[in-house]
Amino acid sequence: LLSNMGPEHITHLRGAVPEMFKDTIQHISCEVGARKPTKLFFQSFILDNSAFEGCVYIDDIEDNLRAGKKYSFTVFGFNLEEHVKLSMSKQKIELDRLRNMIFNLNPNTTGSEIYHG
């Protein structure tokens, strides 16, 4: 989990959804002292996790995706606007659909798109 978060936000999330952090590599900006899309953020992740190959990087900001791609991550753009629309209409993006999109590289999954930058 690579994220730009402050200490209050990450503390809240870890308490509210602990399953999201179980067995997950975490690289949180307030804990590493750098933010995406800086060189320091990505390089410090790579140094701390030398076996990161196969890591999937999902973000809603194109600059962050470009930086991730530059450092050899498999990157996917997440359409935040589409996700909010679906959430507001009481629909959910199913985890299985997201997994299918990631592992089959299917860019047509609702709510997400592959980044070709």
mmCIF file with all atom_site columns, C-alpha atoms in Angstrom:
data_model
loop_
_atom_site.group_PDB
_atom_site.id
_atom_site.type_symbol
_atom_site.label_atom_id
_atom_site.label_alt_id
_atom_site.label_comp_id
_atom_site.label_asym_id
_atom_site.label_entity_id
_atom_site.label_seq_id
_atom_site.pdbx_PDB_ins_code
_atom_site.Cartn_x
_atom_site.Cartn_y
_atom_site.Cartn_z
_atom_site.occupancy
_atom_site.B_iso_or_equiv
_atom_site.pdbx_formal_charge
_atom_site.auth_seq_id
_atom_site.auth_comp_id
_atom_site.auth_asym_id
_atom_site.auth_atom_id
_atom_site.pdbx_PDB_model_num
ATOM 1   C CA . LEU A 1 1   ? 0.000   0.000   0.000   1.00 0.00 ? 1   LEU A CA 1
ATOM 2   C CA . LEU A 1 2   ? 1.716   3.179   -1.210  1.00 0.00 ? 2   LEU A CA 1
ATOM 3   C CA . SER A 1 3   ? -0.169  6.216   -0.001  1.00 0.00 ? 3   SER A CA 1
ATOM 4   C CA . ASN A 1 4   ? 0.088   9.927   0.719   1.00 0.00 ? 4   ASN A CA 1
ATOM 5   C CA . MET A 1 5   ? -1.513  10.166  4.162   1.00 0.00 ? 5   MET A CA 1
ATOM 6   C CA . GLY A 1 6   ? -1.029  12.104  7.332   1.00 0.00 ? 6   GLY A CA 1
ATOM 7   C CA . PRO A 1 7   ? -0.611  10.364  10.701  1.00 0.00 ? 7   PRO A CA 1
ATOM 8   C CA . GLU A 1 8   ? -4.219  10.967  11.811  1.00 0.00 ? 8   GLU A CA 1
ATOM 9   C CA . HIS A 1 9   ? -5.666  9.526   8.593   1.00 0.00 ? 9   HIS A CA 1
ATOM 10  C CA . ILE A 1 10  ? -3.536  6.376   8.569   1.00 0.00 ? 10  ILE A CA 1
ATOM 11  C CA . THR A 1 11  ? -4.176  5.766   12.294  1.00 0.00 ? 11  THR A CA 1
ATOM 12  C CA . HIS A 1 12  ? -7.925  6.078   11.687  1.00 0.00 ? 12  HIS A CA 1
ATOM 13  C CA . LEU A 1 13  ? -7.871  3.730   8.667   1.00 0.00 ? 13  LEU A CA 1
ATOM 14  C CA . ARG A 1 14  ? -5.783  1.101   10.454  1.00 0.00 ? 14  ARG A CA 1
ATOM 15  C CA . GLY A 1 15  ? -8.357  1.075   13.253  1.00 0.00 ? 15  GLY A CA 1
ATOM 16  C CA . ALA A 1 16  ? -11.435 1.235   10.999  1.00 0.00 ? 16  ALA A CA 1
ATOM 17  C CA . VAL A 1 17  ? -10.415 -1.352  8.383   1.00 0.00 ? 17  VAL A CA 1
ATOM 18  C CA . PRO A 1 18  ? -7.612  -3.488  9.837   1.00 0.00 ? 18  PRO A CA 1
ATOM 19  C CA . GLU A 1 19  ? -8.158  -6.193  7.196   1.00 0.00 ? 19  GLU A CA 1
ATOM 20  C CA . MET A 1 20  ? -6.950  -3.738  4.553   1.00 0.00 ? 20  MET A CA 1
ATOM 21  C CA . PHE A 1 21  ? -3.535  -3.679  6.236   1.00 0.00 ? 21  PHE A CA 1
ATOM 22  C CA . LYS A 1 22  ? -3.177  -7.367  7.117   1.00 0.00 ? 22  LYS A CA 1
ATOM 23  C CA . ASP A 1 23  ? -0.314  -9.021  5.218   1.00 0.00 ? 23  ASP A CA 1
ATOM 24  C CA . THR A 1 24  ? 0.207   -5.815  3.220   1.00 0.00 ? 24  THR A CA 1
ATOM 25  C CA . ILE A 1 25  ? 3.450   -3.992  2.525   1.00 0.00 ? 25  ILE A CA 1
ATOM 26  C CA . GLN A 1 26  ? 2.864   -0.417  3.676   1.00 0.00 ? 26  GLN A CA 1
ATOM 27  C CA . HIS A 1 27  ? 4.728   2.641   2.452   1.00 0.00 ? 27  HIS A CA 1
ATOM 28  C CA . ILE A 1 28  ? 2.895   5.645   3.909   1.00 0.00 ? 28  ILE A CA 1
ATOM 29  C CA . SER A 1 29  ? 4.153   9.173   3.175   1.00 0.00 ? 29  SER A CA 1
ATOM 30  C CA . CYS A 1 30  ? 4.007   10.431  6.764   1.00 0.00 ? 30  CYS A CA 1
ATOM 31  C CA . GLU A 1 31  ? 6.033   7.416   7.895   1.00 0.00 ? 31  GLU A CA 1
ATOM 32  C CA . VAL A 1 32  ? 8.699   7.518   5.177   1.00 0.00 ? 32  VAL A CA 1
ATOM 33  C CA . GLY A 1 33  ? 9.088   11.296  4.964   1.00 0.00 ? 33  GLY A CA 1
ATOM 34  C CA . ALA A 1 34  ? 8.303   11.633  1.245   1.00 0.00 ? 34  ALA A CA 1
ATOM 35  C CA . ARG A 1 35  ? 5.209   11.931  -0.952  1.00 0.00 ? 35  ARG A CA 1
ATOM 36  C CA . LYS A 1 36  ? 4.176   10.503  -4.317  1.00 0.00 ? 36  LYS A CA 1
ATOM 37  C CA . PRO A 1 37  ? 5.243   11.196  -7.056  1.00 0.00 ? 37  PRO A CA 1
ATOM 38  C CA . THR A 1 38  ? 8.694   12.163  -5.766  1.00 0.00 ? 38  THR A CA 1
ATOM 39  C CA . LYS A 1 39  ? 11.783  10.165  -6.654  1.00 0.00 ? 39  LYS A CA 1
ATOM 40  C CA . LEU A 1 40  ? 12.526  9.702   -2.930  1.00 0.00 ? 40  LEU A CA 1
ATOM 41  C CA . PHE A 1 41  ? 9.114   8.116   -2.293  1.00 0.00 ? 41  PHE A CA 1
ATOM 42  C CA . PHE A 1 42  ? 9.471   5.458   -5.004  1.00 0.00 ? 42  PHE A CA 1
ATOM 43  C CA . GLN A 1 43  ? 13.178  4.816   -4.507  1.00 0.00 ? 43  GLN A CA 1
ATOM 44  C CA . SER A 1 44  ? 12.757  4.364   -0.752  1.00 0.00 ? 44  SER A CA 1
ATOM 45  C CA . PHE A 1 45  ? 9.986   1.823   -1.427  1.00 0.00 ? 45  PHE A CA 1
ATOM 46  C CA . ILE A 1 46  ? 12.229  -0.089  -3.839  1.00 0.00 ? 46  ILE A CA 1
ATOM 47  C CA . LEU A 1 47  ? 15.140  -0.071  -1.377  1.00 0.00 ? 47  LEU A CA 1
ATOM 48  C CA . ASP A 1 48  ? 12.899  -1.325  1.444   1.00 0.00 ? 48  ASP A CA 1
ATOM 49  C CA . ASN A 1 49  ? 11.180  -3.925  -0.786  1.00 0.00 ? 49  ASN A CA 1
ATOM 50  C CA . SER A 1 50  ? 13.720  -5.175  -3.288  1.00 0.00 ? 50  SER A CA 1
ATOM 51  C CA . ALA A 1 51  ? 11.420  -8.028  -4.378  1.00 0.00 ? 51  ALA A CA 1
ATOM 52  C CA . PHE A 1 52  ? 8.591   -5.715  -5.435  1.00 0.00 ? 52  PHE A CA 1
ATOM 53  C CA . GLU A 1 53  ? 8.268   -7.257  -8.893  1.00 0.00 ? 53  GLU A CA 1
ATOM 54  C CA . GLY A 1 54  ? 4.667   -8.189  -9.495  1.00 0.00 ? 54  GLY A CA 1
ATOM 55  C CA . CYS A 1 55  ? 3.491   -5.290  -7.384  1.00 0.00 ? 55  CYS A CA 1
ATOM 56  C CA . VAL A 1 56  ? 0.422   -3.605  -8.895  1.00 0.00 ? 56  VAL A CA 1
ATOM 57  C CA . TYR A 1 57  ? 0.223   0.156   -8.455  1.00 0.00 ? 57  TYR A CA 1
ATOM 58  C CA . ILE A 1 58  ? -3.245  1.749   -8.703  1.00 0.00 ? 58  ILE A CA 1
ATOM 59  C CA . ASP A 1 59  ? -3.717  5.513   -8.494  1.00 0.00 ? 59  ASP A CA 1
ATOM 60  C CA . ASP A 1 60  ? -6.130  8.185   -9.649  1.00 0.00 ? 60  ASP A CA 1
ATOM 61  C CA . ILE A 1 61  ? -3.469  10.807  -10.449 1.00 0.00 ? 61  ILE A CA 1
ATOM 62  C CA . GLU A 1 62  ? -1.644  10.561  -13.788 1.00 0.00 ? 62  GLU A CA 1
ATOM 63  C CA . ASP A 1 63  ? 1.608   12.136  -12.494 1.00 0.00 ? 63  ASP A CA 1
ATOM 64  C CA . ASN A 1 64  ? 1.790   9.438   -9.814  1.00 0.00 ? 64  ASN A CA 1
ATOM 65  C CA . LEU A 1 65  ? 1.150   6.728   -12.418 1.00 0.00 ? 65  LEU A CA 1
ATOM 66  C CA . ARG A 1 66  ? 3.865   8.084   -14.711 1.00 0.00 ? 66  ARG A CA 1
ATOM 67  C CA . ALA A 1 67  ? 6.316   8.071   -11.800 1.00 0.00 ? 67  ALA A CA 1
ATOM 68  C CA . GLY A 1 68  ? 5.308   4.521   -10.838 1.00 0.00 ? 68  GLY A CA 1
ATOM 69  C CA . LYS A 1 69  ? 5.785   3.348   -14.407 1.00 0.00 ? 69  LYS A CA 1
ATOM 70  C CA . LYS A 1 70  ? 9.197   5.045   -14.508 1.00 0.00 ? 70  LYS A CA 1
ATOM 71  C CA . TYR A 1 71  ? 10.217  2.874   -11.540 1.00 0.00 ? 71  TYR A CA 1
ATOM 72  C CA . SER A 1 72  ? 8.933   -0.333  -13.209 1.00 0.00 ? 72  SER A CA 1
ATOM 73  C CA . PHE A 1 73  ? 5.617   -0.778  -11.409 1.00 0.00 ? 73  PHE A CA 1
ATOM 74  C CA . THR A 1 74  ? 2.672   -2.290  -13.275 1.00 0.00 ? 74  THR A CA 1
ATOM 75  C CA . VAL A 1 75  ? 0.349   0.721   -13.148 1.00 0.00 ? 75  VAL A CA 1
ATOM 76  C CA . PHE A 1 76  ? -3.426  1.094   -13.429 1.00 0.00 ? 76  PHE A CA 1
ATOM 77  C CA . GLY A 1 77  ? -5.412  4.308   -13.427 1.00 0.00 ? 77  GLY A CA 1
ATOM 78  C CA . PHE A 1 78  ? -8.387  4.365   -11.087 1.00 0.00 ? 78  PHE A CA 1
ATOM 79  C CA . ASN A 1 79  ? -11.210 6.618   -12.232 1.00 0.00 ? 79  ASN A CA 1
ATOM 80  C CA . LEU A 1 80  ? -12.184 8.247   -8.928  1.00 0.00 ? 80  LEU A CA 1
ATOM 81  C CA . GLU A 1 81  ? -15.043 10.210  -10.489 1.00 0.00 ? 81  GLU A CA 1
ATOM 82  C CA . GLU A 1 82  ? -16.622 6.984   -11.810 1.00 0.00 ? 82  GLU A CA 1
ATOM 83  C CA . HIS A 1 83  ? -16.140 5.273   -8.441  1.00 0.00 ? 83  HIS A CA 1
ATOM 84  C CA . VAL A 1 84  ? -17.884 8.139   -6.613  1.00 0.00 ? 84  VAL A CA 1
ATOM 85  C CA . LYS A 1 85  ? -20.801 7.991   -9.095  1.00 0.00 ? 85  LYS A CA 1
ATOM 86  C CA . LEU A 1 86  ? -21.170 4.247   -8.551  1.00 0.00 ? 86  LEU A CA 1
ATOM 87  C CA . SER A 1 87  ? -20.900 4.597   -4.771  1.00 0.00 ? 87  SER A CA 1
ATOM 88  C CA . MET A 1 88  ? -23.504 7.357   -4.679  1.00 0.00 ? 88  MET A CA 1
ATOM 89  C CA . SER A 1 89  ? -25.929 5.245   -6.707  1.00 0.00 ? 89  SER A CA 1
ATOM 90  C CA . LYS A 1 90  ? -25.548 2.393   -4.170  1.00 0.00 ? 90  LYS A CA 1
ATOM 91  C CA . GLN A 1 91  ? -23.690 0.189   -6.674  1.00 0.00 ? 91  GLN A CA 1
ATOM 92  C CA . LYS A 1 92  ? -20.416 -1.463  -5.760  1.00 0.00 ? 92  LYS A CA 1
ATOM 93  C CA . ILE A 1 93  ? -17.329 -2.294  -7.749  1.00 0.00 ? 93  ILE A CA 1
ATOM 94  C CA . GLU A 1 94  ? -16.926 -5.954  -6.938  1.00 0.00 ? 94  GLU A CA 1
ATOM 95  C CA . LEU A 1 95  ? -13.529 -7.102  -5.748  1.00 0.00 ? 95  LEU A CA 1
ATOM 96  C CA . ASP A 1 96  ? -13.642 -9.985  -8.229  1.00 0.00 ? 96  ASP A CA 1
ATOM 97  C CA . ARG A 1 97  ? -14.057 -7.512  -11.110 1.00 0.00 ? 97  ARG A CA 1
ATOM 98  C CA . LEU A 1 98  ? -11.076 -5.509  -9.872  1.00 0.00 ? 98  LEU A CA 1
ATOM 99  C CA . ARG A 1 99  ? -8.999  -8.689  -9.574  1.00 0.00 ? 99  ARG A CA 1
ATOM 100 C CA . ASN A 1 100 ? -10.059 -9.685  -13.082 1.00 0.00 ? 100 ASN A CA 1
ATOM 101 C CA . MET A 1 101 ? -9.075  -6.268  -14.411 1.00 0.00 ? 101 MET A CA 1
ATOM 102 C CA . ILE A 1 102 ? -5.644  -6.472  -12.765 1.00 0.00 ? 102 ILE A CA 1
ATOM 103 C CA . PHE A 1 103 ? -4.727  -10.052 -13.585 1.00 0.00 ? 103 PHE A CA 1
ATOM 104 C CA . ASN A 1 104 ? -6.233  -10.192 -17.061 1.00 0.00 ? 104 ASN A CA 1
ATOM 105 C CA . LEU A 1 105 ? -5.244  -6.597  -17.874 1.00 0.00 ? 105 LEU A CA 1
ATOM 106 C CA . ASN A 1 106 ? -8.829  -5.879  -18.922 1.00 0.00 ? 106 ASN A CA 1
ATOM 107 C CA . PRO A 1 107 ? -9.168  -2.096  -19.340 1.00 0.00 ? 107 PRO A CA 1
ATOM 108 C CA . ASN A 1 108 ? -12.969 -2.247  -19.681 1.00 0.00 ? 108 ASN A CA 1
ATOM 109 C CA . THR A 1 109 ? -13.818 -2.924  -16.049 1.00 0.00 ? 109 THR A CA 1
ATOM 110 C CA . THR A 1 110 ? -16.285 -0.359  -14.708 1.00 0.00 ? 110 THR A CA 1
ATOM 111 C CA . GLY A 1 111 ? -14.661 2.145   -12.389 1.00 0.00 ? 111 GLY A CA 1
ATOM 112 C CA . SER A 1 112 ? -11.079 1.526   -13.451 1.00 0.00 ? 112 SER A CA 1
ATOM 113 C CA . GLU A 1 113 ? -8.970  1.886   -16.517 1.00 0.00 ? 113 GLU A CA 1
ATOM 114 C CA . ILE A 1 114 ? -5.545  0.740   -17.542 1.00 0.00 ? 114 ILE A CA 1
ATOM 115 C CA . TYR A 1 115 ? -2.990  3.525   -17.830 1.00 0.00 ? 115 TYR A CA 1
ATOM 116 C CA . HIS A 1 116 ? -1.033  3.617   -21.072 1.00 0.00 ? 116 HIS A CA 1
ATOM 117 C CA . GLY A 1 117 ? 1.124   6.685   -20.350 1.00 0.00 ? 117 GLY A CA 1
#
